[in-house]
Short mmCIF file of C-alpha atoms in Angstrom, two decimals:
data_model
loop_
_atom_site.label_atom_id
_atom_site.label_comp_id
_atom_site.label_asym_id
_atom_site.label_seq_id
_atom_site.Cartn_x
_atom_site.Cartn_y
_atom_site.Cartn_z
CA GLU Q 1 106.86 165.15 164.19
CA PRO Q 2 107.69 162.40 166.72
CA GLU Q 3 105.68 159.25 166.34
CA VAL Q 4 105.05 155.91 167.99
CA THR Q 5 106.06 153.03 165.75
CA GLN Q 6 104.72 149.51 165.97
CA THR Q 7 105.81 146.24 164.41
CA PRO Q 8 104.62 144.06 162.87
CA SER Q 9 101.74 145.78 161.14
CA HIS Q 10 100.01 142.44 160.72
CA GLN Q 11 100.70 139.06 162.25
CA VAL Q 12 98.90 135.80 161.62
CA THR Q 13 99.44 133.03 164.13
CA GLN Q 14 98.05 129.69 165.13
CA MET Q 15 96.05 129.31 168.32
CA GLY Q 16 98.32 128.47 171.22
CA GLN Q 17 101.39 130.18 169.78
CA GLU Q 18 103.26 132.98 171.49
CA VAL Q 19 103.20 136.42 169.94
CA ILE Q 20 105.33 139.46 170.68
CA LEU Q 21 104.19 142.87 169.50
CA ARG Q 22 106.77 145.62 169.50
CA CYS Q 23 106.50 149.34 170.01
CA VAL Q 24 108.93 152.22 170.05
CA PRO Q 25 107.33 155.05 172.06
CA ILE Q 26 108.26 158.69 171.69
CA SER Q 27 111.68 159.10 173.24
CA ASN Q 28 110.92 161.68 175.94
CA HIS Q 29 107.61 160.14 176.99
CA LEU Q 30 107.38 158.53 180.39
CA TYR Q 31 104.13 156.54 180.26
CA PHE Q 32 103.42 153.71 177.91
CA TYR Q 33 100.18 151.89 177.16
CA TRP Q 34 98.72 148.99 175.27
CA TYR Q 35 95.14 149.10 174.03
CA ARG Q 36 93.27 146.70 171.86
CA GLN Q 37 90.33 147.07 169.52
CA ILE Q 38 88.37 144.10 168.27
CA LEU Q 39 87.06 144.81 164.78
CA GLY Q 40 84.27 147.35 164.88
CA GLN Q 41 84.25 147.58 168.64
CA LYS Q 42 85.46 150.00 171.27
CA VAL Q 43 89.01 150.77 172.26
CA GLU Q 44 89.88 148.70 175.34
CA PHE Q 45 92.61 149.55 177.83
CA LEU Q 46 95.00 146.71 178.56
CA VAL Q 47 97.89 148.06 180.59
CA SER Q 48 99.88 151.13 181.51
CA PHE Q 49 103.60 151.15 182.28
CA TYR Q 50 105.70 153.69 184.11
CA ASN Q 51 109.14 153.67 185.66
CA ASN Q 52 109.78 150.12 184.46
CA GLU Q 53 106.73 148.61 186.03
CA ILE Q 54 103.05 148.11 185.40
CA SER Q 55 101.09 150.99 186.90
CA GLU Q 56 97.63 149.70 186.02
CA LYS Q 57 96.10 146.79 184.17
CA SER Q 58 92.60 145.83 183.15
CA GLU Q 59 90.77 142.58 183.73
CA ILE Q 60 91.58 141.66 180.14
CA PHE Q 61 95.29 141.68 180.96
CA ASP Q 62 95.46 138.23 182.52
CA ASP Q 63 98.39 135.89 183.04
CA GLN Q 64 98.63 135.27 179.31
CA PHE Q 65 99.79 138.83 178.78
CA SER Q 66 103.04 140.47 179.80
CA VAL Q 67 104.83 143.69 178.97
CA GLU Q 68 108.48 144.53 178.99
CA ARG Q 69 110.80 147.42 178.27
CA PRO Q 70 113.89 145.41 177.39
CA ASP Q 71 116.02 148.43 176.53
CA GLY Q 72 115.74 152.20 176.47
CA SER Q 73 113.54 152.36 173.40
CA ASN Q 74 111.35 149.28 172.92
CA PHE Q 75 108.13 148.41 174.72
CA THR Q 76 106.75 144.96 174.03
CA LEU Q 77 103.49 143.10 174.58
CA LYS Q 78 103.70 139.34 174.78
CA ILE Q 79 100.77 136.98 174.54
CA ARG Q 80 101.95 133.59 175.73
CA SER Q 81 99.34 131.25 174.28
CA THR Q 82 97.05 133.00 171.85
CA LYS Q 83 93.35 132.31 171.68
CA LEU Q 84 90.94 132.99 168.84
CA GLU Q 85 89.44 135.87 170.81
CA ASP Q 86 92.81 137.61 170.96
CA SER Q 87 92.34 138.54 167.30
CA ALA Q 88 92.26 142.33 167.32
CA MET Q 89 94.18 145.49 166.55
CA TYR Q 90 96.69 146.22 169.29
CA PHE Q 91 97.66 149.84 169.75
CA CYS Q 92 100.65 151.10 171.64
CA ALA Q 93 100.53 154.65 172.99
CA SER Q 94 102.75 156.91 175.02
CA SER Q 95 102.32 160.16 176.90
CA GLU Q 96 104.67 162.74 178.35
CA GLY Q 97 103.42 162.33 181.87
CA THR Q 98 104.53 165.77 182.96
CA SER Q 99 101.63 168.03 182.01
CA GLY Q 100 98.91 166.11 183.80
CA ALA Q 101 96.70 166.29 180.74
CA ASN Q 102 97.66 162.79 179.61
CA VAL Q 103 97.35 163.27 175.88
CA LEU Q 104 98.23 159.99 174.19
CA THR Q 105 100.13 159.53 170.98
CA PHE Q 106 99.16 156.25 169.34
CA GLY Q 107 100.99 154.01 166.96
CA ALA Q 108 99.34 152.78 163.77
CA GLY Q 109 98.59 149.44 165.39
CA SER Q 110 99.44 145.78 164.94
CA ARG Q 111 96.71 143.59 163.56
CA LEU Q 112 96.77 140.15 165.16
CA THR Q 113 94.88 137.31 163.51
CA VAL Q 114 94.68 134.06 165.45
CA LEU Q 115 93.62 131.02 163.42
CA SER N 1 83.75 149.87 184.05
CA GLN N 2 82.53 153.39 183.47
CA GLN N 3 82.89 154.72 179.98
CA GLY N 4 81.84 157.55 177.78
CA GLU N 5 79.09 157.10 175.30
CA GLU N 6 78.94 158.85 171.99
CA ASP N 7 75.91 159.49 169.91
CA PRO N 8 75.00 159.08 167.23
CA GLN N 9 76.77 155.78 166.61
CA ALA N 10 76.81 156.57 162.91
CA LEU N 11 76.37 159.79 160.99
CA SER N 12 76.22 160.34 157.24
CA ILE N 13 76.29 163.86 155.79
CA GLN N 14 77.09 165.69 152.57
CA GLU N 15 80.34 167.54 152.05
CA GLY N 16 80.03 171.11 153.27
CA GLU N 17 77.54 170.31 156.00
CA ASN N 18 78.34 170.47 159.69
CA ALA N 19 78.69 167.31 161.75
CA THR N 20 77.87 167.20 165.44
CA MET N 21 78.79 164.33 167.70
CA ASN N 22 77.98 164.05 171.37
CA CYS N 23 79.65 162.31 174.28
CA SER N 24 78.33 161.64 177.75
CA TYR N 25 80.27 160.40 180.75
CA LYS N 26 79.57 159.36 184.30
CA THR N 27 82.22 160.60 186.73
CA SER N 28 84.01 163.85 187.53
CA ILE N 29 86.78 164.51 185.05
CA ASN N 30 90.02 166.43 184.69
CA ASN N 31 89.67 166.73 180.96
CA LEU N 32 87.88 165.30 177.96
CA GLN N 33 89.68 164.52 174.74
CA TRP N 34 88.52 163.77 171.22
CA TYR N 35 90.41 161.43 168.96
CA ARG N 36 89.93 160.46 165.37
CA GLN N 37 90.53 157.05 163.82
CA ASN N 38 90.71 156.45 160.10
CA SER N 39 89.69 152.96 159.07
CA GLY N 40 92.28 150.41 160.19
CA ARG N 41 94.62 153.04 161.56
CA GLY N 42 95.67 154.37 164.95
CA LEU N 43 93.93 157.08 166.91
CA VAL N 44 94.99 160.66 166.49
CA HIS N 45 94.44 163.26 169.17
CA LEU N 46 92.29 166.15 167.94
CA ILE N 47 91.50 168.42 170.84
CA LEU N 48 91.42 168.52 174.64
CA ILE N 49 89.06 170.50 176.83
CA ARG N 50 89.69 170.87 180.53
CA SER N 51 86.97 170.58 183.14
CA ASN N 52 87.07 174.33 183.84
CA GLU N 53 86.61 175.19 180.16
CA ARG N 54 83.30 175.41 178.36
CA GLU N 55 84.28 175.77 174.75
CA LYS N 56 87.36 175.33 172.65
CA HIS N 57 88.17 175.80 168.97
CA SER N 58 90.79 174.32 166.72
CA GLY N 59 90.48 175.07 163.02
CA ARG N 60 87.15 173.63 161.87
CA LEU N 61 86.63 171.85 165.18
CA ARG N 62 84.60 173.23 168.04
CA VAL N 63 84.24 171.35 171.32
CA THR N 64 81.89 172.22 174.13
CA LEU N 65 81.78 170.80 177.63
CA ASP N 66 78.87 170.88 180.06
CA THR N 67 80.07 169.42 183.35
CA SER N 68 76.63 169.79 184.94
CA LYS N 69 75.19 167.47 182.31
CA LYS N 70 78.40 165.44 182.03
CA SER N 71 78.39 165.83 178.29
CA SER N 72 80.49 167.18 175.46
CA SER N 73 79.93 167.83 171.79
CA LEU N 74 82.30 167.92 168.85
CA LEU N 75 81.29 170.06 165.90
CA ILE N 76 83.09 169.78 162.58
CA THR N 77 82.14 172.68 160.34
CA ALA N 78 82.19 172.66 156.54
CA SER N 79 82.92 168.94 156.45
CA ARG N 80 85.10 167.36 153.78
CA ALA N 81 85.24 163.83 152.43
CA ALA N 82 88.61 163.50 154.19
CA ASP N 83 86.82 163.93 157.54
CA THR N 84 85.32 160.47 157.07
CA ALA N 85 86.51 158.52 160.12
CA SER N 86 85.45 157.33 163.55
CA TYR N 87 85.55 159.86 166.35
CA PHE N 88 86.06 158.87 169.97
CA CYS N 89 85.80 160.81 173.17
CA ALA N 90 87.98 159.88 176.12
CA THR N 91 87.78 161.21 179.64
CA LEU N 92 90.51 161.59 182.22
CA ARG N 93 88.87 161.01 185.56
CA VAL N 94 89.64 162.95 188.71
CA SER N 95 90.05 159.68 190.63
CA ASN N 96 92.61 158.24 188.21
CA ASN N 97 94.59 160.77 186.28
CA ARG N 98 96.46 158.39 184.03
CA LYS N 99 93.79 156.13 182.58
CA LEU N 100 91.56 157.41 179.81
CA ILE N 101 88.03 156.05 179.65
CA TRP N 102 86.89 155.63 176.08
CA GLY N 103 83.52 155.89 174.42
CA LEU N 104 82.25 153.59 171.69
CA GLY N 105 82.80 156.13 168.94
CA THR N 106 80.79 157.81 166.22
CA SER N 107 81.37 156.66 162.68
CA LEU N 108 81.18 159.70 160.38
CA ALA N 109 80.76 159.37 156.63
CA VAL N 110 81.07 162.55 154.58
CA ASN N 111 79.75 162.02 151.08
CA PRO N 112 81.27 164.04 148.23
#
């Protein structure tokens, strides 16, 4: 069964460092997403991406965050200067975008720990 | 931002019992989806119910939707220890048909 893969599974970084989280969405999906989940809390929408541009972003997705689809398969989330409060699980998801139902397939997540 | 709310926040039952989780939302929706999350893992889509549907079944899962009350319930029958996970509802709003609005989740513990 097709799956969304994310790397790394866990990254530890120092405050102020740049972090890039990588995702390979399902190949025939058109919409890509990043969500985050702080430990024990709700799933929070960060950004959606379609047709090589951001289609929607939340208030969390400030200038410290950026997304990119550098080639035909990868979808990356960059945090330029990490803060302690960026520590969370970051989930990539993708959806077909053709059925209108918008069922998301999630990756297993990347745990980011900022020290 | 508007979001769904699940209740209860936590539920502990014995294996073999049924588990019922509820979700309420605030705006008109296209569909409502339930996802499951095992501890420390990603979310897995379980079942989708469209706004013109009232009930849907998938294996041991039964979902109902009451659009007049803006609420949904997820019933897991004959629960197993492997059903232990967090369950989230997510709604696809009529006004924005790409962005899912997530609830806070119900943490289900099924004791063997």
